[in-house]
Amino acid sequence: NAGVTQTPKFQVLKTGQSMTLQCAQDMNHEYMSWYRQDPGMGLRLIHYSVGAGITDQGEVPNGYNVSRSTTEDFPLRLLSAAPSQTSVYFCASSYRAGADTQYFGPGTRLTVL
Amino acid sequence: GQSLEQPSEVTAVEGAIVQINCTYQTSGFNGLFWYQQHAGEAPTFLSYNVLDGLEEKGRFSSFLSRSKGYSYLLLKELQMKDSASYLCAVRDPPGGYNKLIFGAGTRLAVHP
């Protein structure tokens, strides 16, 4: 199993550009989520999904969209990038909502100029 | 709401024992997690405590006191590879869909 994979690893955007961060898992996990991590702050939940076709907002959802058309994939879309979205983005999954262990992807380091 | 506090940095010597603390305030409680995160890498799961007491996993142990809103991670026989950030987290809301609230993390530096 590849586990949780994320692409790209690094990305530089200009203010106002849009892009999609990809996340995939091959463990047949029901639950997937997106976090951002900023210096001096913990991981903050952006959006999550408890299964295909079901998504919901986390702690900091503004400026981001998600969809879950398949169990495996959970892309995160930045609609109009802003410098405040410069961060490291982690995707995570667990076999079901409420499971004890989440598995994190390697992260995407995004810089918005 | 939920909030967690951790010291920002702890230093220790190789071979020693170190304790990393986490205090939390929650409107309810359904377990506390500890994750390890090496610089530039993803967090990895270490432990999950839902009942009071100490749980041991090899060199790592985690303690929980629900009445005091307090947990700590105990690392024994420290090795250089233990240098990392350690994040505590609680569920939000308690019993919900695995929405986790994380503390800011404690950076552990292990010196020879």
PDB file of C-alpha atoms in Angstrom:
ATOM      1  CA  ASN A   1       0.000   0.000   0.000  1.00  0.00           C
ATOM      2  CA  ALA A   2       1.173   3.509  -0.822  1.00  0.00           C
ATOM      3  CA  GLY A   3      -0.833   4.889   2.114  1.00  0.00           C
ATOM      4  CA  VAL A   4      -1.798   8.558   1.787  1.00  0.00           C
ATOM      5  CA  THR A   5      -0.220  10.373  -1.145  1.00  0.00           C
ATOM      6  CA  GLN A   6      -0.244  14.099  -1.901  1.00  0.00           C
ATOM      7  CA  THR A   7       0.763  16.081  -4.965  1.00  0.00           C
ATOM      8  CA  PRO A   8       2.479  18.392  -5.551  1.00  0.00           C
ATOM      9  CA  LYS A   9       5.116  18.486  -2.793  1.00  0.00           C
ATOM     10  CA  PHE A  10       5.871  22.153  -3.401  1.00  0.00           C
ATOM     11  CA  GLN A  11       3.930  24.890  -5.166  1.00  0.00           C
ATOM     12  CA  VAL A  12       4.331  28.622  -5.659  1.00  0.00           C
ATOM     13  CA  LEU A  13       1.298  30.651  -6.696  1.00  0.00           C
ATOM     14  CA  LYS A  14       0.605  34.274  -7.383  1.00  0.00           C
ATOM     15  CA  THR A  15      -2.195  36.054  -5.543  1.00  0.00           C
ATOM     16  CA  GLY A  16      -5.504  35.371  -7.250  1.00  0.00           C
ATOM     17  CA  GLN A  17      -4.490  32.141  -8.946  1.00  0.00           C
ATOM     18  CA  SER A  18      -6.435  28.950  -8.328  1.00  0.00           C
ATOM     19  CA  MET A  19      -5.148  25.440  -7.947  1.00  0.00           C
ATOM     20  CA  THR A  20      -6.023  21.983  -6.669  1.00  0.00           C
ATOM     21  CA  LEU A  21      -4.035  20.013  -4.136  1.00  0.00           C
ATOM     22  CA  GLN A  22      -4.424  16.307  -4.720  1.00  0.00           C
ATOM     23  CA  CYS A  23      -4.834  13.664  -2.034  1.00  0.00           C
ATOM     24  CA  ALA A  24      -5.365   9.936  -2.503  1.00  0.00           C
ATOM     25  CA  GLN A  25      -5.382   6.901  -0.233  1.00  0.00           C
ATOM     26  CA  ASP A  26      -5.403   3.212  -1.119  1.00  0.00           C
ATOM     27  CA  MET A  27      -6.472   1.840   2.267  1.00  0.00           C
ATOM     28  CA  ASN A  28     -10.231   1.993   1.584  1.00  0.00           C
ATOM     29  CA  HIS A  29     -10.622   4.533   4.376  1.00  0.00           C
ATOM     30  CA  GLU A  30     -14.011   6.153   4.796  1.00  0.00           C
ATOM     31  CA  TYR A  31     -12.783   9.288   6.534  1.00  0.00           C
ATOM     32  CA  MET A  32     -10.482  11.872   4.939  1.00  0.00           C
ATOM     33  CA  SER A  33      -9.524  15.359   6.030  1.00  0.00           C
ATOM     34  CA  TRP A  34      -7.377  18.372   5.160  1.00  0.00           C
ATOM     35  CA  TYR A  35      -5.280  20.348   7.657  1.00  0.00           C
ATOM     36  CA  ARG A  36      -3.030  23.340   7.351  1.00  0.00           C
ATOM     37  CA  GLN A  37      -0.013  23.879   9.575  1.00  0.00           C
ATOM     38  CA  ASP A  38       1.516  27.283  10.198  1.00  0.00           C
ATOM     39  CA  PRO A  39       4.620  28.133  12.276  1.00  0.00           C
ATOM     40  CA  GLY A  40       3.854  28.295  15.985  1.00  0.00           C
ATOM     41  CA  MET A  41       0.375  26.904  15.481  1.00  0.00           C
ATOM     42  CA  GLY A  42      -1.002  23.444  15.581  1.00  0.00           C
ATOM     43  CA  LEU A  43      -2.677  21.648  12.740  1.00  0.00           C
ATOM     44  CA  ARG A  44      -6.007  23.260  11.887  1.00  0.00           C
ATOM     45  CA  LEU A  45      -8.802  21.355  10.183  1.00  0.00           C
ATOM     46  CA  ILE A  46     -10.006  22.848   6.881  1.00  0.00           C
ATOM     47  CA  HIS A  47     -12.556  20.336   5.555  1.00  0.00           C
ATOM     48  CA  TYR A  48     -13.348  16.692   6.126  1.00  0.00           C
ATOM     49  CA  SER A  49     -15.355  13.877   4.562  1.00  0.00           C
ATOM     50  CA  VAL A  50     -16.945  10.841   6.195  1.00  0.00           C
ATOM     51  CA  GLY A  51     -17.506   9.053   2.889  1.00  0.00           C
ATOM     52  CA  ALA A  52     -17.936   9.488  -0.841  1.00  0.00           C
ATOM     53  CA  GLY A  53     -20.341  12.324  -1.585  1.00  0.00           C
ATOM     54  CA  ILE A  54     -20.255  13.723   1.960  1.00  0.00           C
ATOM     55  CA  THR A  55     -18.116  16.682   3.020  1.00  0.00           C
ATOM     56  CA  ASP A  56     -18.241  19.223   5.824  1.00  0.00           C
ATOM     57  CA  GLN A  57     -16.383  22.260   7.077  1.00  0.00           C
ATOM     58  CA  GLY A  58     -13.713  22.248   9.723  1.00  0.00           C
ATOM     59  CA  GLU A  59     -12.179  25.059  11.719  1.00  0.00           C
ATOM     60  CA  VAL A  60     -10.807  27.216   8.860  1.00  0.00           C
ATOM     61  CA  PRO A  61     -12.791  26.490   5.652  1.00  0.00           C
ATOM     62  CA  ASN A  62     -12.891  29.953   4.064  1.00  0.00           C
ATOM     63  CA  GLY A  63     -11.169  30.145   0.692  1.00  0.00           C
ATOM     64  CA  TYR A  64     -11.143  26.380   0.163  1.00  0.00           C
ATOM     65  CA  ASN A  65     -13.467  23.909  -1.542  1.00  0.00           C
ATOM     66  CA  VAL A  66     -13.513  20.126  -1.454  1.00  0.00           C
ATOM     67  CA  SER A  67     -15.369  17.279  -3.096  1.00  0.00           C
ATOM     68  CA  ARG A  68     -15.352  13.513  -2.569  1.00  0.00           C
ATOM     69  CA  SER A  69     -16.537  11.718  -5.699  1.00  0.00           C
ATOM     70  CA  THR A  70     -14.660   8.499  -4.872  1.00  0.00           C
ATOM     71  CA  THR A  71     -13.522   6.798  -1.677  1.00  0.00           C
ATOM     72  CA  GLU A  72      -9.885   7.141  -2.730  1.00  0.00           C
ATOM     73  CA  ASP A  73      -9.590  10.824  -3.665  1.00  0.00           C
ATOM     74  CA  PHE A  74     -10.158  14.033  -1.716  1.00  0.00           C
ATOM     75  CA  PRO A  75      -8.860  17.107  -3.609  1.00  0.00           C
ATOM     76  CA  LEU A  76      -8.604  20.533  -1.995  1.00  0.00           C
ATOM     77  CA  ARG A  77      -9.234  23.542  -4.221  1.00  0.00           C
ATOM     78  CA  LEU A  78      -7.966  27.043  -3.576  1.00  0.00           C
ATOM     79  CA  LEU A  79     -10.383  29.345  -5.356  1.00  0.00           C
ATOM     80  CA  SER A  80      -8.351  32.566  -5.405  1.00  0.00           C
ATOM     81  CA  ALA A  81      -5.027  32.210  -3.607  1.00  0.00           C
ATOM     82  CA  ALA A  82      -4.046  34.788  -0.985  1.00  0.00           C
ATOM     83  CA  PRO A  83      -0.726  35.252   0.883  1.00  0.00           C
ATOM     84  CA  SER A  84      -2.531  34.182   4.090  1.00  0.00           C
ATOM     85  CA  GLN A  85      -2.887  30.731   2.544  1.00  0.00           C
ATOM     86  CA  THR A  86       0.868  30.225   2.526  1.00  0.00           C
ATOM     87  CA  SER A  87       1.196  27.109   4.643  1.00  0.00           C
ATOM     88  CA  VAL A  88       1.940  23.408   4.711  1.00  0.00           C
ATOM     89  CA  TYR A  89      -1.122  21.341   3.861  1.00  0.00           C
ATOM     90  CA  PHE A  90      -1.615  17.807   5.145  1.00  0.00           C
ATOM     91  CA  CYS A  91      -4.205  15.312   4.059  1.00  0.00           C
ATOM     92  CA  ALA A  92      -5.142  12.547   6.502  1.00  0.00           C
ATOM     93  CA  SER A  93      -7.376   9.493   6.493  1.00  0.00           C
ATOM     94  CA  SER A  94      -8.752   6.895   8.887  1.00  0.00           C
ATOM     95  CA  TYR A  95     -10.737   3.736   8.259  1.00  0.00           C
ATOM     96  CA  ARG A  96     -13.871   5.344   9.675  1.00  0.00           C
ATOM     97  CA  ALA A  97     -14.959   8.550  11.310  1.00  0.00           C
ATOM     98  CA  GLY A  98     -14.107   8.390  15.000  1.00  0.00           C
ATOM     99  CA  ALA A  99     -11.257   5.913  14.564  1.00  0.00           C
ATOM    100  CA  ASP A 100      -8.344   6.313  16.946  1.00  0.00           C
ATOM    101  CA  THR A 101      -5.604   6.642  14.351  1.00  0.00           C
ATOM    102  CA  GLN A 102      -5.299   9.043  11.459  1.00  0.00           C
ATOM    103  CA  TYR A 103      -2.673   8.491   8.765  1.00  0.00           C
ATOM    104  CA  PHE A 104      -1.142  11.640   7.326  1.00  0.00           C
ATOM    105  CA  GLY A 105       0.205  12.267   3.850  1.00  0.00           C
ATOM    106  CA  PRO A 106       3.668  13.817   3.337  1.00  0.00           C
ATOM    107  CA  GLY A 107       2.305  17.335   2.911  1.00  0.00           C
ATOM    108  CA  THR A 108       2.267  20.082   0.291  1.00  0.00           C
ATOM    109  CA  ARG A 109       4.267  23.218   0.968  1.00  0.00           C
ATOM    110  CA  LEU A 110       2.425  26.137  -0.649  1.00  0.00           C
ATOM    111  CA  THR A 111       3.727  29.676  -1.047  1.00  0.00           C
ATOM    112  CA  VAL A 112       1.463  32.448  -2.295  1.00  0.00           C
ATOM    113  CA  LEU A 113       3.250  35.576  -3.469  1.00  0.00           C
TER     114      LEU A 113
ATOM    115  CA  GLY B   1     -14.881  24.961  22.793  1.00  0.00           C
ATOM    116  CA  GLN B   2     -11.582  23.187  23.098  1.00  0.00           C
ATOM    117  CA  SER B   3      -8.111  24.561  23.796  1.00  0.00           C
ATOM    118  CA  LEU B   4      -4.779  22.909  24.484  1.00  0.00           C
ATOM    119  CA  GLU B   5      -1.523  24.250  25.875  1.00  0.00           C
ATOM    120  CA  GLN B   6       1.944  22.791  25.494  1.00  0.00           C
ATOM    121  CA  PRO B   7       5.405  24.205  26.210  1.00  0.00           C
ATOM    122  CA  SER B   8       6.993  25.412  22.992  1.00  0.00           C
ATOM    123  CA  GLU B   9      10.363  23.745  23.512  1.00  0.00           C
ATOM    124  CA  VAL B  10      12.073  21.158  25.714  1.00  0.00           C
ATOM    125  CA  THR B  11      15.716  20.108  25.672  1.00  0.00           C
ATOM    126  CA  ALA B  12      17.218  16.904  27.058  1.00  0.00           C
ATOM    127  CA  VAL B  13      20.335  14.777  26.926  1.00  0.00           C
ATOM    128  CA  GLU B  14      20.704  11.501  25.075  1.00  0.00           C
ATOM    129  CA  GLY B  15      19.896   8.566  27.341  1.00  0.00           C
ATOM    130  CA  ALA B  16      17.832  10.651  29.760  1.00  0.00           C
ATOM    131  CA  ILE B  17      14.087  10.750  30.454  1.00  0.00           C
ATOM    132  CA  VAL B  18      11.909  13.682  29.398  1.00  0.00           C
ATOM    133  CA  GLN B  19       8.295  14.582  30.092  1.00  0.00           C
ATOM    134  CA  ILE B  20       6.211  16.678  27.675  1.00  0.00           C
ATOM    135  CA  ASN B  21       3.052  18.175  29.146  1.00  0.00           C
ATOM    136  CA  CYS B  22      -0.304  19.053  27.644  1.00  0.00           C
ATOM    137  CA  THR B  23      -3.178  20.757  29.440  1.00  0.00           C
ATOM    138  CA  TYR B  24      -6.595  21.042  27.902  1.00  0.00           C
ATOM    139  CA  GLN B  25      -9.938  22.674  28.443  1.00  0.00           C
ATOM    140  CA  THR B  26     -12.922  21.056  26.794  1.00  0.00           C
ATOM    141  CA  SER B  27     -16.677  21.261  27.018  1.00  0.00           C
ATOM    142  CA  GLY B  28     -16.607  17.470  27.051  1.00  0.00           C
ATOM    143  CA  PHE B  29     -13.897  14.868  26.677  1.00  0.00           C
ATOM    144  CA  ASN B  30     -13.467  11.800  24.502  1.00  0.00           C
ATOM    145  CA  GLY B  31      -9.797  10.996  24.394  1.00  0.00           C
ATOM    146  CA  LEU B  32      -6.431  12.652  23.968  1.00  0.00           C
ATOM    147  CA  PHE B  33      -3.962  11.876  21.200  1.00  0.00           C
ATOM    148  CA  TRP B  34      -0.215  12.277  20.909  1.00  0.00           C
ATOM    149  CA  TYR B  35       1.515  12.582  17.532  1.00  0.00           C
ATOM    150  CA  GLN B  36       5.202  12.822  16.667  1.00  0.00           C
ATOM    151  CA  GLN B  37       6.338  15.037  13.813  1.00  0.00           C
ATOM    152  CA  HIS B  38       9.907  15.191  12.558  1.00  0.00           C
ATOM    153  CA  ALA B  39      10.921  18.408  10.820  1.00  0.00           C
ATOM    154  CA  GLY B  40       9.567  18.553   7.283  1.00  0.00           C
ATOM    155  CA  GLU B  41       7.585  15.350   7.675  1.00  0.00           C
ATOM    156  CA  ALA B  42       4.019  14.281   8.378  1.00  0.00           C
ATOM    157  CA  PRO B  43       2.720  13.655  11.905  1.00  0.00           C
ATOM    158  CA  THR B  44       2.645  10.017  12.990  1.00  0.00           C
ATOM    159  CA  PHE B  45       0.358   8.568  15.647  1.00  0.00           C
ATOM    160  CA  LEU B  46       1.929   7.717  19.005  1.00  0.00           C
ATOM    161  CA  SER B  47      -0.867   7.128  21.519  1.00  0.00           C
ATOM    162  CA  TYR B  48      -4.496   7.586  22.446  1.00  0.00           C
ATOM    163  CA  ASN B  49      -5.708   7.861  26.054  1.00  0.00           C
ATOM    164  CA  VAL B  50      -9.348   7.860  27.020  1.00  0.00           C
ATOM    165  CA  LEU B  51      -9.090   6.554  30.613  1.00  0.00           C
ATOM    166  CA  ASP B  52      -7.033   7.907  33.504  1.00  0.00           C
ATOM    167  CA  GLY B  53      -3.616   6.439  34.088  1.00  0.00           C
ATOM    168  CA  LEU B  54      -0.390   5.564  32.383  1.00  0.00           C
ATOM    169  CA  GLU B  55      -0.134   3.568  29.166  1.00  0.00           C
ATOM    170  CA  GLU B  56       3.261   2.258  28.173  1.00  0.00           C
ATOM    171  CA  LYS B  57       4.497   1.469  24.679  1.00  0.00           C
ATOM    172  CA  GLY B  58       8.148   0.599  24.739  1.00  0.00           C
ATOM    173  CA  ARG B  59      10.220   3.715  25.432  1.00  0.00           C
ATOM    174  CA  PHE B  60       7.136   5.943  25.172  1.00  0.00           C
ATOM    175  CA  SER B  61       4.411   6.261  27.804  1.00  0.00           C
ATOM    176  CA  SER B  62       1.390   8.527  27.932  1.00  0.00           C
ATOM    177  CA  PHE B  63      -0.480   9.614  31.042  1.00  0.00           C
ATOM    178  CA  LEU B  64      -3.946  11.112  31.401  1.00  0.00           C
ATOM    179  CA  SER B  65      -5.797  12.772  34.271  1.00  0.00           C
ATOM    180  CA  ARG B  66      -9.299  13.739  33.178  1.00  0.00           C
ATOM    181  CA  SER B  67     -10.115  15.506  36.454  1.00  0.00           C
ATOM    182  CA  LYS B  68      -7.099  17.801  36.020  1.00  0.00           C
ATOM    183  CA  GLY B  69      -7.369  18.221  32.248  1.00  0.00           C
ATOM    184  CA  TYR B  70      -3.775  17.101  31.965  1.00  0.00           C
ATOM    185  CA  SER B  71      -1.710  14.663  29.977  1.00  0.00           C
ATOM    186  CA  TYR B  72       1.970  14.023  29.513  1.00  0.00           C
ATOM    187  CA  LEU B  73       4.167  12.042  27.198  1.00  0.00           C
ATOM    188  CA  LEU B  74       7.154  10.346  28.828  1.00  0.00           C
ATOM    189  CA  LEU B  75      10.122   9.400  26.676  1.00  0.00           C
ATOM    190  CA  LYS B  76      12.767   7.129  28.212  1.00  0.00           C
ATOM    191  CA  GLU B  77      16.308   6.308  27.082  1.00  0.00           C
ATOM    192  CA  LEU B  78      16.280   9.275  24.752  1.00  0.00           C
ATOM    193  CA  GLN B  79      17.872   8.873  21.362  1.00  0.00           C
ATOM    194  CA  MET B  80      18.936  11.538  18.886  1.00  0.00           C
ATOM    195  CA  LYS B  81      16.172  10.386  16.541  1.00  0.00           C
ATOM    196  CA  ASP B  82      13.588  11.430  19.153  1.00  0.00           C
ATOM    197  CA  SER B  83      14.326  15.068  18.295  1.00  0.00           C
ATOM    198  CA  ALA B  84      10.978  16.125  16.839  1.00  0.00           C
ATOM    199  CA  SER B  85       7.816  18.038  17.629  1.00  0.00           C
ATOM    200  CA  TYR B  86       5.209  16.335  19.776  1.00  0.00           C
ATOM    201  CA  LEU B  87       1.576  17.342  19.272  1.00  0.00           C
ATOM    202  CA  CYS B  88      -1.314  16.648  21.596  1.00  0.00           C
ATOM    203  CA  ALA B  89      -4.897  16.723  20.299  1.00  0.00           C
ATOM    204  CA  VAL B  90      -8.471  16.197  21.487  1.00  0.00           C
ATOM    205  CA  ARG B  91     -11.667  15.456  19.612  1.00  0.00           C
ATOM    206  CA  ASP B  92     -13.963  18.347  18.742  1.00  0.00           C
ATOM    207  CA  PRO B  93     -16.776  17.973  19.514  1.00  0.00           C
ATOM    208  CA  PRO B  94     -16.331  15.063  21.874  1.00  0.00           C
ATOM    209  CA  GLY B  95     -17.463  11.863  20.235  1.00  0.00           C
ATOM    210  CA  GLY B  96     -17.750  13.556  16.874  1.00  0.00           C
ATOM    211  CA  TYR B  97     -16.403  12.590  13.477  1.00  0.00           C
ATOM    212  CA  ASN B  98     -12.752  12.568  14.360  1.00  0.00           C
ATOM    213  CA  LYS B  99     -12.414  16.336  14.082  1.00  0.00           C
ATOM    214  CA  LEU B 100      -9.267  16.948  16.081  1.00  0.00           C
ATOM    215  CA  ILE B 101      -8.085  20.127  17.786  1.00  0.00           C
ATOM    216  CA  PHE B 102      -4.303  20.191  18.026  1.00  0.00           C
ATOM    217  CA  GLY B 103      -2.002  21.985  20.404  1.00  0.00           C
ATOM    218  CA  ALA B 104       0.789  24.099  18.912  1.00  0.00           C
ATOM    219  CA  GLY B 105       3.306  21.331  19.602  1.00  0.00           C
ATOM    220  CA  THR B 106       6.423  20.951  21.737  1.00  0.00           C
ATOM    221  CA  ARG B 107       9.763  20.849  19.993  1.00  0.00           C
ATOM    222  CA  LEU B 108      12.098  18.360  21.679  1.00  0.00           C
ATOM    223  CA  ALA B 109      15.815  18.808  21.120  1.00  0.00           C
ATOM    224  CA  VAL B 110      17.991  15.870  22.224  1.00  0.00           C
ATOM    225  CA  HIS B 111      21.676  16.666  22.715  1.00  0.00           C
ATOM    226  CA  PRO B 112      24.613  14.243  22.955  1.00  0.00           C
TER     227      PRO B 112
END
